[in-house]
Tab-separated table of C-alpha atoms and ligand atoms in Angstrom:
chain	number	residue	atom	x	y	z
K	30	MET	CA	65.711	98.158	83.127
K	31	THR	CA	67.469	99.903	80.305
K	32	GLU	CA	71.020	98.395	79.961
K	33	LEU	CA	73.849	100.496	81.450
K	34	PRO	CA	76.389	101.924	79.002
K	35	PRO	CA	79.910	100.696	79.160
K	36	PRO	CA	81.962	101.764	82.132
K	37	THR	CA	84.986	104.215	81.894
K	38	LEU	CA	87.098	102.167	84.452
K	39	ARG	CA	87.669	98.548	85.180
K	40	LEU	CA	89.737	96.351	87.288
K	41	ASP	CA	91.456	93.883	85.066
K	42	ILE	CA	91.790	90.523	87.091
K	43	ASP	CA	94.300	88.217	85.631
K	44	THR	CA	92.615	84.921	86.566
K	45	ASP	CA	95.551	82.894	85.318
K	46	ALA	CA	97.978	84.730	87.491
K	47	LEU	CA	95.585	84.247	90.373
K	48	ALA	CA	95.482	80.613	89.698
K	49	HIS	CA	99.119	80.454	89.320
K	50	ASN	CA	99.753	82.210	92.596
K	51	TRP	CA	97.669	79.734	94.403
K	52	ARG	CA	99.277	76.879	92.932
K	53	ALA	CA	102.682	78.335	93.575
K	54	LEU	CA	101.804	78.933	97.109
K	55	ASP	CA	100.232	75.665	97.635
K	56	ALA	CA	103.603	74.179	96.264
K	57	MET	CA	105.735	76.552	98.356
K	58	SER	CA	103.545	75.092	101.379
K	59	GLY	CA	105.302	71.731	100.935
K	60	ALA	CA	103.345	68.936	102.485
K	61	ALA	CA	100.763	71.458	103.811
K	62	ARG	CA	97.734	72.363	101.541
K	63	ALA	CA	97.235	76.193	100.784
K	64	GLY	CA	93.721	77.768	101.764
K	65	ALA	CA	92.774	81.293	100.953
K	66	ALA	CA	92.137	84.484	102.931
K	67	VAL	CA	88.970	85.921	100.937
K	68	LYS	CA	88.030	88.273	103.507
K	69	ALA	CA	87.321	92.199	102.407
K	70	ASP	CA	85.944	90.882	99.050
K	71	CYS	CA	89.214	89.006	98.173
K	72	TYR	CA	91.257	92.040	99.246
K	73	GLY	CA	89.302	94.407	97.264
K	74	LEU	CA	89.489	92.260	93.952
K	75	GLY	CA	85.985	90.729	94.117
K	76	VAL	CA	84.602	87.549	95.549
K	77	ASP	CA	82.937	86.820	92.291
K	78	ALA	CA	85.936	87.198	90.267
K	79	CYS	CA	88.460	85.476	92.554
K	80	VAL	CA	86.753	82.632	94.468
K	81	PRO	CA	85.651	80.461	91.527
K	82	VAL	CA	89.219	80.764	90.182
K	83	LEU	CA	90.766	79.711	93.567
K	84	ARG	CA	88.096	76.717	93.936
K	85	ASP	CA	88.993	75.651	90.500
K	86	ALA	CA	92.599	75.706	91.048
K	87	GLY	CA	92.042	73.320	94.018
K	88	CYS	CA	91.639	75.503	97.075
K	89	ARG	CA	89.344	73.977	99.618
K	90	ASP	CA	89.810	76.255	102.612
K	91	PHE	CA	88.424	79.851	102.633
K	92	PHE	CA	88.656	82.375	105.366
K	93	VAL	CA	86.413	85.510	105.693
K	94	ALA	CA	86.425	87.939	108.654
K	95	HIS	CA	82.880	88.925	109.052
K	96	TRP	CA	79.617	86.882	109.004
K	97	ASN	CA	78.015	89.224	106.588
K	98	GLU	CA	80.994	88.132	104.064
K	99	VAL	CA	79.447	84.700	104.072
K	100	PRO	CA	76.720	84.752	101.590
K	101	ASP	CA	79.166	86.024	98.667
K	102	VAL	CA	81.333	83.190	99.217
K	103	LEU	CA	78.689	80.601	99.858
K	104	ARG	CA	77.464	81.045	96.201
K	105	HIS	CA	80.736	79.508	95.081
K	106	VAL	CA	81.953	77.122	97.744
K	107	PRO	CA	80.280	74.762	100.350
K	108	ALA	CA	79.661	76.014	103.615
K	109	ALA	CA	81.939	73.517	105.256
K	110	GLN	CA	84.938	75.069	103.437
K	111	ILE	CA	84.270	78.686	104.771
K	112	ALA	CA	85.569	79.866	108.157
K	113	VAL	CA	84.823	83.132	109.910
K	114	LEU	CA	87.633	84.612	111.622
K	115	HIS	CA	85.845	86.909	113.879
K	116	GLY	CA	84.020	84.123	115.342
K	117	PRO	CA	80.436	84.024	117.003
K	118	LEU	CA	80.049	87.439	118.976
K	119	SER	CA	76.310	86.775	119.678
K	120	VAL	CA	73.658	84.308	119.537
K	121	ASP	CA	72.746	85.553	116.133
K	122	ASP	CA	76.111	84.858	114.987
K	123	ALA	CA	75.947	81.387	116.322
K	124	ALA	CA	72.615	80.618	114.651
K	125	PHE	CA	73.709	82.031	111.349
K	126	ALA	CA	76.709	79.696	111.603
K	127	ARG	CA	74.602	76.535	112.423
K	128	ALA	CA	71.792	77.347	109.774
K	129	THR	CA	74.622	77.791	107.026
K	130	GLY	CA	76.879	75.195	108.071
K	131	VAL	CA	79.860	77.572	108.104
K	132	ILE	CA	82.738	76.980	110.624
K	133	PRO	CA	83.162	79.639	113.192
K	134	VAL	CA	86.728	80.374	114.457
K	135	ILE	CA	86.326	80.580	118.285
K	136	ASP	CA	88.704	83.500	119.545
K	137	SER	CA	87.946	83.656	123.228
K	138	VAL	CA	86.577	81.756	126.167
K	139	ARG	CA	83.635	83.807	125.909
K	140	GLN	CA	82.897	82.654	122.435
K	141	ALA	CA	83.646	79.094	123.297
K	142	LYS	CA	80.865	79.418	125.926
K	143	LEU	CA	78.537	80.915	123.668
K	144	TRP	CA	79.183	78.333	120.867
K	145	SER	CA	78.825	75.331	123.204
K	146	GLU	CA	75.589	76.853	124.918
K	147	THR	CA	73.895	77.428	121.608
K	148	GLY	CA	74.497	73.764	120.534
K	149	GLY	CA	78.166	73.367	119.759
K	150	GLY	CA	79.506	71.536	116.840
K	151	PRO	CA	82.699	71.795	114.715
K	152	CYS	CA	84.766	74.840	115.063
K	153	HIS	CA	88.218	76.223	114.768
K	154	LEU	CA	90.287	77.640	117.492
K	155	MET	CA	92.631	80.667	117.345
K	156	VAL	CA	95.393	80.744	119.862
K	157	ASP	CA	97.218	84.059	120.300
K	158	THR	CA	100.940	83.468	120.538
K	159	GLY	CA	101.833	87.266	120.417
K	160	ILE	CA	100.086	89.330	118.092
K	161	ASN	CA	97.367	90.181	120.798
K	162	ARG	CA	94.549	90.601	118.460
K	163	LEU	CA	92.082	87.777	118.563
K	164	GLY	CA	92.477	84.313	120.082
K	165	ILE	CA	92.606	82.774	123.422
K	166	SER	CA	95.846	83.072	125.439
K	167	THR	CA	97.849	79.949	125.720
K	168	ARG	CA	97.010	79.669	129.305
K	169	GLU	CA	93.244	79.322	128.604
K	170	VAL	CA	93.606	76.064	126.409
K	171	THR	CA	93.066	74.084	129.548
K	172	GLU	CA	89.896	75.796	130.620
K	173	PRO	CA	86.980	73.387	130.446
K	174	SER	CA	85.051	75.446	127.803
K	175	ILE	CA	87.927	75.138	125.608
K	176	GLN	CA	88.454	71.502	126.297
K	177	ALA	CA	84.759	70.757	125.515
K	178	LEU	CA	85.216	72.218	121.879
K	179	ASP	CA	85.001	70.013	118.749
K	180	VAL	CA	88.066	71.631	117.048
K	181	ARG	CA	88.879	70.986	113.578
K	182	ILE	CA	91.843	73.315	113.066
K	183	LEU	CA	93.911	74.775	115.715
K	184	MET	CA	95.437	77.877	114.657
K	185	SER	CA	97.719	80.948	115.356
K	186	HIS	CA	98.636	83.965	113.539
K	187	LEU	CA	102.169	85.467	112.947
K	188	ALA	CA	103.007	89.025	113.773
K	189	CYS	CA	106.186	89.740	111.987
K	190	ALA	CA	106.238	86.819	109.290
K	191	ASP	CA	107.451	89.501	106.698
K	192	GLU	CA	110.278	90.408	108.771
K	193	ASP	CA	113.488	88.325	109.816
K	194	SER	CA	112.436	88.815	113.524
K	195	ASP	CA	112.883	86.535	116.516
K	196	MET	CA	109.295	86.847	117.214
K	197	ASN	CA	108.608	84.197	114.492
K	198	ALA	CA	110.540	81.463	116.363
K	199	ARG	CA	108.916	82.404	119.726
K	200	GLN	CA	105.316	82.268	118.228
K	201	LEU	CA	106.340	78.917	116.529
K	202	ALA	CA	107.417	77.459	119.992
K	203	SER	CA	104.394	78.787	121.746
K	204	PHE	CA	102.181	77.248	119.298
K	205	LYS	CA	103.867	73.848	119.426
K	206	ALA	CA	103.670	73.988	123.269
K	207	VAL	CA	99.813	74.466	123.344
K	208	MET	CA	99.122	71.636	120.634
K	209	PRO	CA	99.381	68.719	123.147
K	210	HIS	CA	97.034	70.258	125.586
K	211	VAL	CA	93.790	70.741	123.366
K	212	ARG	CA	92.426	68.091	120.999
K	213	HIS	CA	92.134	68.986	117.420
K	214	ARG	CA	92.397	67.431	113.794
K	215	GLU	CA	94.747	69.953	111.997
K	216	THR	CA	97.011	72.825	112.699
K	217	SER	CA	97.608	76.061	110.910
K	218	LEU	CA	100.004	78.902	111.402
K	219	ALA	CA	101.324	80.645	108.123
K	220	ASN	CA	99.951	83.632	106.184
K	221	SER	CA	101.574	84.466	102.858
K	222	ALA	CA	104.787	85.710	104.415
K	223	GLY	CA	104.913	82.696	106.808
K	224	ILE	CA	105.045	80.243	103.913
K	225	GLY	CA	108.430	81.754	103.131
K	226	LEU	CA	109.721	80.941	106.727
K	227	GLY	CA	110.112	77.358	105.695
K	228	GLY	CA	108.596	73.911	106.426
K	229	ASP	CA	108.571	74.368	110.311
K	230	TYR	CA	105.889	76.864	109.762
K	231	HIS	CA	103.441	74.972	107.401
K	232	PHE	CA	101.843	72.391	109.493
K	233	ALA	CA	98.759	70.967	107.604
K	234	LEU	CA	97.284	74.139	106.204
K	235	THR	CA	98.677	77.611	105.268
K	236	ARG	CA	96.292	80.611	104.873
K	237	PRO	CA	97.792	83.017	102.274
K	238	GLY	CA	95.860	86.349	101.227
K	239	LEU	CA	98.192	88.890	100.040
K	240	ALA	CA	100.519	86.911	97.822
K	241	LEU	CA	97.508	85.281	96.091
K	242	TYR	CA	96.463	88.834	94.817
K	243	GLY	CA	100.001	89.706	93.641
K	244	GLY	CA	101.547	90.801	96.889
K	245	VAL	CA	105.191	90.229	97.423
K	246	PRO	CA	105.740	89.976	101.206
K	247	THR	CA	109.355	89.128	101.221
K	248	LYS	CA	111.988	88.710	98.391
K	249	ALA	CA	111.574	84.773	98.552
K	250	PHE	CA	108.398	85.226	96.693
K	251	ASP	CA	109.685	87.655	93.966
K	252	ASP	CA	109.759	85.016	91.149
K	253	ALA	CA	106.944	82.975	92.151
K	254	ILE	CA	104.002	85.585	92.296
K	255	ARG	CA	102.493	87.406	89.373
K	256	GLN	CA	100.492	90.442	89.260
K	257	VAL	CA	96.782	89.894	89.316
K	258	ALA	CA	95.187	93.342	89.529
K	259	ARG	CA	95.421	95.959	86.913
K	260	PRO	CA	93.495	99.393	87.317
K	261	GLN	CA	92.529	100.757	83.836
K	262	ALA	CA	90.419	103.945	82.876
K	263	ALA	CA	89.427	105.650	79.825
K	264	ILE	CA	90.534	109.153	78.883
K	265	ILE	CA	87.088	110.950	78.948
K	266	GLN	CA	88.562	114.334	77.593
K	267	THR	CA	91.741	115.667	76.025
K	268	ARG	CA	92.507	119.426	76.339
K	269	LEU	CA	95.334	121.693	75.077
K	270	LEU	CA	97.176	123.810	77.701
K	271	SER	CA	98.919	127.176	77.100
K	272	ALA	CA	102.314	127.882	78.901
K	273	GLY	CA	101.110	129.290	82.357
K	274	ASP	CA	97.833	127.346	82.576
K	275	THR	CA	97.262	125.167	85.736
K	276	VAL	CA	95.908	121.759	86.474
K	277	GLY	CA	93.609	120.687	89.297
K	278	TYR	CA	92.697	121.729	92.873
K	279	ASN	CA	94.952	124.300	94.324
K	280	ALA	CA	96.672	124.592	90.857
K	281	THR	CA	99.899	122.732	91.861
K	282	PHE	CA	100.868	122.186	88.475
K	283	THR	CA	101.582	124.967	85.861
K	284	ALA	CA	102.286	124.232	82.300
K	285	PRO	CA	105.720	125.319	81.282
K	286	THR	CA	104.987	125.351	77.501
K	287	ALA	CA	101.922	124.714	75.458
K	288	MET	CA	100.954	121.070	75.951
K	289	ARG	CA	98.292	118.404	75.555
K	290	VAL	CA	96.665	116.581	78.565
K	291	GLY	CA	94.002	113.981	79.208
K	292	VAL	CA	91.372	113.513	81.876
K	293	VAL	CA	91.593	110.020	83.164
K	294	SER	CA	87.965	108.603	84.647
K	295	LEU	CA	89.626	107.475	88.013
K	296	GLY	CA	90.270	109.256	91.358
K	297	TYR	CA	90.745	108.877	94.989
K	298	ALA	CA	86.980	107.824	95.411
K	299	ASP	CA	88.218	104.627	93.378
K	300	GLY	CA	90.954	104.183	95.742
K	301	ILE	CA	93.647	105.855	93.727
K	302	LEU	CA	94.641	108.071	96.585
K	303	ARG	CA	96.442	111.382	96.458
K	304	ALA	CA	99.690	109.435	97.308
K	305	TRP	CA	99.833	108.859	93.657
K	306	GLY	CA	100.596	112.351	92.818
K	307	GLY	CA	103.880	112.503	91.129
K	308	GLY	CA	103.371	109.094	89.486
K	309	HIS	CA	102.275	108.147	85.958
K	310	PHE	CA	99.977	105.923	83.788
K	311	LYS	CA	100.955	103.728	81.116
K	312	HIS	CA	99.693	103.265	77.482
K	313	GLY	CA	101.386	100.495	76.261
K	314	ASP	CA	105.117	101.174	76.796
K	315	ILE	CA	104.646	105.038	77.030
K	316	SER	CA	104.774	106.760	80.369
K	317	LEU	CA	102.123	109.408	81.005
K	318	PRO	CA	103.000	111.580	84.137
K	319	ILE	CA	100.096	112.546	86.507
K	320	LEU	CA	99.737	116.272	86.709
K	321	GLY	CA	98.653	118.209	89.776
K	322	LYS	CA	96.388	116.714	92.596
K	323	VAL	CA	94.272	113.564	92.128
K	324	SER	CA	90.686	114.443	92.413
K	325	MET	CA	87.851	112.375	93.648
K	326	ASP	CA	86.809	111.224	89.925
K	327	MET	CA	89.439	112.340	87.902
K	328	ILE	CA	93.251	112.431	87.333
K	329	VAL	CA	94.886	114.575	84.589
K	330	ILE	CA	97.950	113.200	82.786
K	331	ASP	CA	100.459	114.531	80.360
K	332	LEU	CA	100.027	113.386	76.698
K	333	THR	CA	103.115	115.256	75.259
K	334	HIS	CA	104.749	111.905	74.425
K	335	ALA	CA	101.651	110.276	73.133
K	336	PRO	CA	100.199	112.323	70.451
K	337	GLU	CA	98.022	109.409	69.062
K	338	ILE	CA	96.178	109.061	72.319
K	339	ALA	CA	92.493	110.237	71.792
K	340	GLU	CA	89.383	110.572	74.011
K	341	GLY	CA	87.998	107.168	74.486
K	342	ASP	CA	91.446	105.437	74.840
K	343	TRP	CA	92.494	103.329	77.837
K	344	VAL	CA	95.316	103.814	80.140
K	345	GLU	CA	96.471	101.664	83.007
K	346	LEU	CA	98.077	102.581	86.473
K	347	PRO	CA	101.077	100.703	86.971
K	348	TYR	CA	100.122	98.399	90.009
K	349	HIS	CA	103.026	95.919	90.536
K	350	LEU	CA	102.382	95.894	94.351
K	351	PRO	CA	105.952	96.012	95.522
K	352	ASN	CA	106.907	98.874	93.189
K	353	ALA	CA	103.480	100.602	93.956
K	354	ALA	CA	103.859	100.408	97.765
K	355	GLN	CA	107.429	101.875	97.442
K	356	GLN	CA	106.078	104.794	95.162
K	357	THR	CA	103.193	105.630	97.447
K	358	SER	CA	104.179	104.803	100.945
K	359	LEU	CA	101.046	102.552	101.104
K	360	SER	CA	101.203	98.973	102.161
K	361	GLN	CA	100.452	96.363	99.639
K	362	TYR	CA	97.344	95.300	101.605
K	363	GLU	CA	96.212	98.941	101.488
K	364	LEU	CA	96.702	99.302	97.855
K	365	LEU	CA	94.526	96.251	97.144
K	366	THR	CA	91.853	96.758	99.713
K	367	VAL	CA	91.203	100.411	98.980
K	368	LEU	CA	90.030	99.794	95.296
K	369	GLY	CA	86.596	101.169	95.080
K	370	ARG	CA	83.194	99.956	94.106
K	371	ARG	CA	82.976	101.717	90.773
K	372	PHE	CA	85.495	99.486	89.089
K	373	THR	CA	83.782	96.721	87.004
K	374	ARG	CA	85.821	93.663	88.070
W	14	PLP	C1	94.343	87.985	106.790
W	14	PLP	C2	94.621	86.615	107.372
W	14	PLP	C3	95.591	85.754	106.648
W	14	PLP	C4	96.219	86.363	105.344
W	14	PLP	O1	97.191	87.016	105.615
W	14	PLP	P1	98.274	87.464	104.387
W	14	PLP	O2	99.413	88.262	105.171
W	14	PLP	O3	97.294	88.396	103.689
W	14	PLP	O4	98.689	86.308	103.819
W	14	PLP	C5	95.903	84.798	107.243
W	14	PLP	N1	95.404	84.438	108.640
W	14	PLP	C6	94.650	85.193	109.423
W	14	PLP	C7	94.198	84.944	110.802
W	14	PLP	C8	94.165	86.377	108.689
W	14	PLP	O5	93.543	87.481	109.418
């Protein structure tokens, strides 16, 4: 096929920062080793861009949510290092796990029975200690179908790790209470924010996601974590407005004077939602305010303070996640996972 012309938007992934973040989280995990949540295409940043970097940094435990996320990760790491958080819902899922050698996380008594009836084998076990999403209840650990499992990692998941909440200590206590009642090799509780709660929460393995990709769940991470993802796009047209001209859908911006503007090749279809209205792009140190509403494929910016910027030049959306979350009222998780498929990564 004819080669594609160069793109006009890209997601710059700072692989050094990603490797740094994994190492920092691994160090912050103390005696525990850090794994990596790589579900949702590495939180939107791209499995192919991120998983080899995490692997080369030393990560050996990778978590996805869905079975259909396995093949992409499997191209980079061995099957035995991949776990599927949603577990086997059907005989087909169990057969796929067995054929690939990927480890299922068992989340219910029904899944435990399904896994055993289809042949059993190594698995992880999720115990619900209060988030009430997935996982067997603490009462169910003594069920014969659970006792029959070959559990590699006994795990639970914190609901409020990014807050100073009593819930954390309560979940920790419940988790510790079930440990003697089910045979297992290792234990795991903390997500990114959980790592910051201290050594009691680390166990053998931590499971950061957000902080790997530049998220700062609590102040404790502020200095340790570096920004990884930078959305950048080309200016595909510059225009001169006269005083009184309006910009974009519903004409929400009116030019107070004659001014020069640029049309950036990026929009809400790329995950730059309308919540960014009133924000700005950057060209080097120069701030370029967003004018009017964000469109599906375009955003118009004010070039008044950057007369040298021309069509074809690139601009960057400031995407330091804590700041961006504050500005847009989106969560840091949403800001990452919403980034669209048109970005080259
Ligand atoms: C997504 C997920 C993680 C990672 O959580 P972060 O808050 O992104 O660090 C860890 N464990 C489980 C079970 C998850 O679903």
